Tab-separated table of C-alpha atoms in Angstrom:
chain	number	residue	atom	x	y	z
A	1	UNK	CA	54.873	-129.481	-27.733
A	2	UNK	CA	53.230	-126.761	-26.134
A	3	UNK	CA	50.502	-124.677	-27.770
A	4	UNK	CA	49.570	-121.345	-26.921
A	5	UNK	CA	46.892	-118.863	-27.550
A	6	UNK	CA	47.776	-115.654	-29.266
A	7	UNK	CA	44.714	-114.474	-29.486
A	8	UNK	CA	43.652	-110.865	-28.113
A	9	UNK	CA	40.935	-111.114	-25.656
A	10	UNK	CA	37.597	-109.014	-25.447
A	11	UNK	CA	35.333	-107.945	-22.438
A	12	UNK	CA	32.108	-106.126	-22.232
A	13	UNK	CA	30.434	-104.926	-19.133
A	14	UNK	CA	28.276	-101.567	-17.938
A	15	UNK	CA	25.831	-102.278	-20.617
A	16	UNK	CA	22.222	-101.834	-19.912
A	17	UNK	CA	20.061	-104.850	-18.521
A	18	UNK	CA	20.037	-107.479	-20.787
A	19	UNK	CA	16.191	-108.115	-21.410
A	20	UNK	CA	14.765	-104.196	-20.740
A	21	UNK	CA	13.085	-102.212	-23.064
A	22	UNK	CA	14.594	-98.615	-23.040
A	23	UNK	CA	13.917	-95.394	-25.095
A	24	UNK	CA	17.609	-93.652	-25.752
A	25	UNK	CA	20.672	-94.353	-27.052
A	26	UNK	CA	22.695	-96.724	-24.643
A	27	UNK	CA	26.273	-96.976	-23.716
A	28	UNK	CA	28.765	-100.170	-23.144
A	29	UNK	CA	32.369	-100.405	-21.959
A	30	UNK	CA	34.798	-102.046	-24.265
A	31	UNK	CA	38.290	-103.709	-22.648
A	32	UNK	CA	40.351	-104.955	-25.626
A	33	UNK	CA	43.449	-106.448	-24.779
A	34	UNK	CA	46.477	-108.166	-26.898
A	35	UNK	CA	48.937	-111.133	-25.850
A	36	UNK	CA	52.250	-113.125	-26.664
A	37	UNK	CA	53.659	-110.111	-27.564
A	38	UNK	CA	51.440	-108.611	-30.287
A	39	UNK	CA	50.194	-105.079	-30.294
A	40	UNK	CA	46.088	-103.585	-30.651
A	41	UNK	CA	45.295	-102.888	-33.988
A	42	UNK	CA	41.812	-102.150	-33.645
A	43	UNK	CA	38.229	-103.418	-32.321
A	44	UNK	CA	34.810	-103.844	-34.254
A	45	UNK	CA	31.705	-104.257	-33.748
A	46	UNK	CA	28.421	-105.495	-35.445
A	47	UNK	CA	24.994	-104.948	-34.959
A	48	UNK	CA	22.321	-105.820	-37.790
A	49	UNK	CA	23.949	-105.174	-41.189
A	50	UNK	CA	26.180	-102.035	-39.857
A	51	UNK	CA	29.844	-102.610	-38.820
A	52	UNK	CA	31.967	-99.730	-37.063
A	53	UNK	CA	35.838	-99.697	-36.627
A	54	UNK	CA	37.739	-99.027	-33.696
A	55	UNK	CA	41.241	-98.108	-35.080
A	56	UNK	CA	43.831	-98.214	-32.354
A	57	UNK	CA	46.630	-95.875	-33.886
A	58	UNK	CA	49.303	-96.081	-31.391
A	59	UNK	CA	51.655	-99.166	-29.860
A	60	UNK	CA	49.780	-100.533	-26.962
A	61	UNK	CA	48.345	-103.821	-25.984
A	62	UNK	CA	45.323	-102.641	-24.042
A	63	UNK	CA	42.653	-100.178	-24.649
A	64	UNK	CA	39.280	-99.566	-23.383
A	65	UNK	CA	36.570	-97.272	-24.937
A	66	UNK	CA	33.068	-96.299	-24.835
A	67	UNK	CA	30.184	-97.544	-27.459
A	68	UNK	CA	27.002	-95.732	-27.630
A	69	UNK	CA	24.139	-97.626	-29.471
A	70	UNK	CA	21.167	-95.938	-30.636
A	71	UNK	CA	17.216	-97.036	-31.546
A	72	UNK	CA	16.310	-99.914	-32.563
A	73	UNK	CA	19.129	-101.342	-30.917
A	74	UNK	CA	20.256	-104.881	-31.626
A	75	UNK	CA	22.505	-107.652	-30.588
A	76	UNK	CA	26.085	-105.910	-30.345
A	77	UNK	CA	28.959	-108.336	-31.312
A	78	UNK	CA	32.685	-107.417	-30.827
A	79	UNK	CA	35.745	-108.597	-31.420
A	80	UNK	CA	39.827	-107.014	-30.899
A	81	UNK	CA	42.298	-107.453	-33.579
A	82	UNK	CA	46.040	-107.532	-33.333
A	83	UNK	CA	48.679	-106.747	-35.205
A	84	UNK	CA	49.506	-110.499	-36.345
A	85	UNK	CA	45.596	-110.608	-37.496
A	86	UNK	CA	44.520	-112.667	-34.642
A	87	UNK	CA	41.031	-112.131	-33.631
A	88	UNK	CA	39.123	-112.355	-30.197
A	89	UNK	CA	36.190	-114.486	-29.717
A	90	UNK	CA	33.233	-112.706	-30.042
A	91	UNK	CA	31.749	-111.097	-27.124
A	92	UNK	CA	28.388	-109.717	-27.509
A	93	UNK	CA	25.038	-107.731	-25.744
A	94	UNK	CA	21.564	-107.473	-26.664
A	95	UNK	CA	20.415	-104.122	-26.827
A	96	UNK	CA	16.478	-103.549	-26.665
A	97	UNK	CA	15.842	-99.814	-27.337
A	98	UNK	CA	12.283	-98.615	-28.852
A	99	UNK	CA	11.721	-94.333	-29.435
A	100	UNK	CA	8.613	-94.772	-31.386
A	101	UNK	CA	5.207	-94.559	-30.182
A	102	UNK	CA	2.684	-96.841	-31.246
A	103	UNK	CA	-0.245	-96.289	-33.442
A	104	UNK	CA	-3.602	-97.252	-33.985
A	105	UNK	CA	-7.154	-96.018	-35.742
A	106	UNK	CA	-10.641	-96.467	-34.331
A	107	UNK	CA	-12.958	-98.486	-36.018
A	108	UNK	CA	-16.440	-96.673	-37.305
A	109	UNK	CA	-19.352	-97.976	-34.637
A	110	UNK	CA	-20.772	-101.075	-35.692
A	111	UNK	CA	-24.895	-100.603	-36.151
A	112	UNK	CA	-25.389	-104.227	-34.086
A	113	UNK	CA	-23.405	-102.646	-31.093
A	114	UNK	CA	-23.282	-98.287	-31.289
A	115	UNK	CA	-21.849	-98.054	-28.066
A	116	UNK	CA	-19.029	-100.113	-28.089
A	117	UNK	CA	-16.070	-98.363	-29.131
A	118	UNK	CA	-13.320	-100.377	-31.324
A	119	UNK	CA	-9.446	-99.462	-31.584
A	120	UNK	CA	-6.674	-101.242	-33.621
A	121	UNK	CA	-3.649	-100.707	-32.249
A	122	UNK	CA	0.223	-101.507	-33.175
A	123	UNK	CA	3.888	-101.210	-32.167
A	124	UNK	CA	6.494	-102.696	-34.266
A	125	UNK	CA	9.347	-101.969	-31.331
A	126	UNK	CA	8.385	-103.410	-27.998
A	127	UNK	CA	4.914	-104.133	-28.042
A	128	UNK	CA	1.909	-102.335	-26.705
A	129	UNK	CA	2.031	-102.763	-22.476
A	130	UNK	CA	-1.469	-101.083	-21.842
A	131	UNK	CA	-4.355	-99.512	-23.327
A	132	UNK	CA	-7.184	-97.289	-21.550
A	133	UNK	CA	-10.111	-95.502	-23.858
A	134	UNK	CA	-11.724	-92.094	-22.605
A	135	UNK	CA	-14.387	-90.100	-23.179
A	136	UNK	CA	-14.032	-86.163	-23.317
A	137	UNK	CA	-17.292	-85.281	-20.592
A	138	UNK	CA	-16.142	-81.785	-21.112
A	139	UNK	CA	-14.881	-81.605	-17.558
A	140	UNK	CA	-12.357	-84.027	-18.040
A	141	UNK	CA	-11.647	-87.564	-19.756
A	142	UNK	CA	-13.200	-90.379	-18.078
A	143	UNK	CA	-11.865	-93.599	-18.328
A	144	UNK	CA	-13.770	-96.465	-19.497
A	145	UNK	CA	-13.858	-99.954	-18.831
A	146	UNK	CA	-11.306	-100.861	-21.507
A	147	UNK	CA	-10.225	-104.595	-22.645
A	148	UNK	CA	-7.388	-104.839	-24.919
A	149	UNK	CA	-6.325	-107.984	-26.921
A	150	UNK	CA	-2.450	-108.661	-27.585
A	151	UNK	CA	-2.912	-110.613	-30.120
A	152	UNK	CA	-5.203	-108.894	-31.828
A	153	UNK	CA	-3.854	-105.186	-31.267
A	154	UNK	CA	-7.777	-104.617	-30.717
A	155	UNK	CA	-9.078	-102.537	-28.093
A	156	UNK	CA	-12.353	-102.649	-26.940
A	157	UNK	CA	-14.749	-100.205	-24.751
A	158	UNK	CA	-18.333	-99.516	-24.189
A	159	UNK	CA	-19.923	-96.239	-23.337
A	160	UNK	CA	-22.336	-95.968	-21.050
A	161	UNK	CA	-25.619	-94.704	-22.095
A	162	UNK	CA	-27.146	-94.667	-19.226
A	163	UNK	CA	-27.850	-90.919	-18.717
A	164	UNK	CA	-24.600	-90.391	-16.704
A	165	UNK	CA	-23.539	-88.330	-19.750
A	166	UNK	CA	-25.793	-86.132	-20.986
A	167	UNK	CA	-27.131	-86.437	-24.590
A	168	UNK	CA	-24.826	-85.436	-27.258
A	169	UNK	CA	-21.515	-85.793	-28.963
A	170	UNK	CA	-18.275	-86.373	-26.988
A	171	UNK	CA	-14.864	-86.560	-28.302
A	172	UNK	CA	-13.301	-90.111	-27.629
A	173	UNK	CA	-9.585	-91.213	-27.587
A	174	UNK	CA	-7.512	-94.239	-26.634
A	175	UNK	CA	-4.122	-94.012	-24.569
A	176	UNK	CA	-1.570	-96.169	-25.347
A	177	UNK	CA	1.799	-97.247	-23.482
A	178	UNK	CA	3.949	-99.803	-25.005
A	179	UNK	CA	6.346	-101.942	-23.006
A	180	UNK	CA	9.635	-99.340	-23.238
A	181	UNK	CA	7.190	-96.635	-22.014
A	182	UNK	CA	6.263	-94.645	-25.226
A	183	UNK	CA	2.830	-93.522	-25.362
A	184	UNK	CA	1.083	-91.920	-28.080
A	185	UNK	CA	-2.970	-90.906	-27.850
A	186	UNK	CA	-4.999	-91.822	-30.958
A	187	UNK	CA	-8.002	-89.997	-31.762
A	188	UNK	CA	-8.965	-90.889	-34.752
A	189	UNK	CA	-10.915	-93.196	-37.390
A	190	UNK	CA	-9.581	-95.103	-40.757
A	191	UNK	CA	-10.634	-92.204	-42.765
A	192	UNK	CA	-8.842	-89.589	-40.333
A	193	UNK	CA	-12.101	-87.949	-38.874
A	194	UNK	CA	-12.329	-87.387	-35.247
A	195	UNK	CA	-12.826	-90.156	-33.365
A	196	UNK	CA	-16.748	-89.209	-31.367
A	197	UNK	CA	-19.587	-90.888	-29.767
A	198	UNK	CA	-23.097	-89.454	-30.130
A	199	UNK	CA	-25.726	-90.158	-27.281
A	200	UNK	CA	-28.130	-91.041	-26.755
A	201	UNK	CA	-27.781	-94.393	-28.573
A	202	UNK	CA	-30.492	-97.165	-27.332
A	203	UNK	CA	-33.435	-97.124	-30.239
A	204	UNK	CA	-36.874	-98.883	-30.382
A	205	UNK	CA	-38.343	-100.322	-33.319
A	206	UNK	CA	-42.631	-99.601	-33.237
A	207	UNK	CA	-44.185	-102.112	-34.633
A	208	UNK	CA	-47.764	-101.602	-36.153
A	209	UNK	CA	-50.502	-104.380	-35.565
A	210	UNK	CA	-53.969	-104.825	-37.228
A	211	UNK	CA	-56.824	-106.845	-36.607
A	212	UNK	CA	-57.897	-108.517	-39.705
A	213	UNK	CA	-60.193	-112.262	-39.731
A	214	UNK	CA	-60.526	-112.106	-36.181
A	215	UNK	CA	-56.104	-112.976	-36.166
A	216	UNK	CA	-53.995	-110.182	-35.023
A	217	UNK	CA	-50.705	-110.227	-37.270
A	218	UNK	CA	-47.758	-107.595	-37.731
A	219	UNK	CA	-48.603	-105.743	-41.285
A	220	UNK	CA	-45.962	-103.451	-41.148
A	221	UNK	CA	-42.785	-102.325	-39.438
A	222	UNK	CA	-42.048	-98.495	-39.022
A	223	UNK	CA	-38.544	-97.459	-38.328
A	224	UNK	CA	-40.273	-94.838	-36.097
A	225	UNK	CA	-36.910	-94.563	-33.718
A	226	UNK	CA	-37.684	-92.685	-30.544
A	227	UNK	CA	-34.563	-91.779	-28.189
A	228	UNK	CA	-34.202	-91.632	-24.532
């Protein structure tokens, strides 16, 4: 006894690399073709929760077509149909597509450390690639020495106040890239103000000493705060 397969076979190919990040809708080629006599009744394909038919309306046994996937993307599966109801064996392709920026607030300066400058970032598609904090100096935005924590989505700056920018207040942003290459510039705090520095920052504490017994001790601490 001799067996043999019936079923219609399947082929994907001149889909985009399997494992990038892109930002548009992609395409695939589809080859559907049926055997032992049988004709193409259709193809479909699944990706997430949404399934699309492929109708074939005419008497063939081949047919090739063209299958455009937009954002988020997913893991395309396919399979041809024939006209005895035999299916293909699945073939499928991962599509990794992300059109959304990511996002991100700055946190309000921390009293313990007023020049370092605090964003929390996020991207729910690819993941955030790089992240570079600026200051506005009026002539231009300078970068900063910027550290940023994957696994926190926290990044972290300090500006200088060392009198290479003059005293006063100075727009600050943070400019964000994720992996697919979306950026997005986020410029402001929890409460939606403007994100800003103010300088100078560095404070001194005077502390008032009196002579009493023949002991010096500390009998009172001004918050007399002098800038420079």
């Amino acid at each position: 006894l001799q067996l043999y397969d019936h079923r219609p076979t399947l082929q994907l190919s001149n889909g985009p690399t399997q494992g990038l990040w892109y930002r548009t809708d992609q395409t695939i080629d589809v080859a559907a073709a049926a055997v032992g006599g049988d004709d193409l009744t259709g193809v479909e394909c699944s990706i997430g929760n949404r399934v699309k038919q492929y109708p074939v309306t005419r008497a063939v046994t081949t047919e090739t077509l063209q299958i455009s996937v937009p954002p988020p993307g997913g893991n395309l599966d396919c399979r041809a149909i024939d006209s005895a109801g035999n299916q293909s064996t699945d073939a499928n392709w991962s599509f990794e597509i992300d059109d959304t920026p990511p996002s991100g607030v700055f946190e309000a300066p921390s009293p313990a450390r007023p020049a370092q400058l605090i964003a929390h970032l996020s991207d729910a598609g690819s993941g955030i690639a790089r992240a570079q904090v600026q200051v506005d100096q009026r002539s231009g935005w300078r970068d900063l020495h910027t550290t940023f924590d994957r696994a926190t989505g926290r990044a972290t700056a300090w500006v200088p106040d060392n009198g290479s920018l003059p005293n006063g207040t100075y727009a600050v942003r943070a400019v964000v890239t994720d992996v697919a290459g979306n950026s997005a510039k986020i410029t402001t705090t929890r409460r939606g103000n403007a994100a800003t520095i103010t300088l100078p920052i560095r404070e001194r504490t005077a502390l008032t000493a009196t002579a009493r017994a023949g002991r010096e001790r500390v009998t009172s601490a001004s918050a007399r705060k002098s800038r420079r």
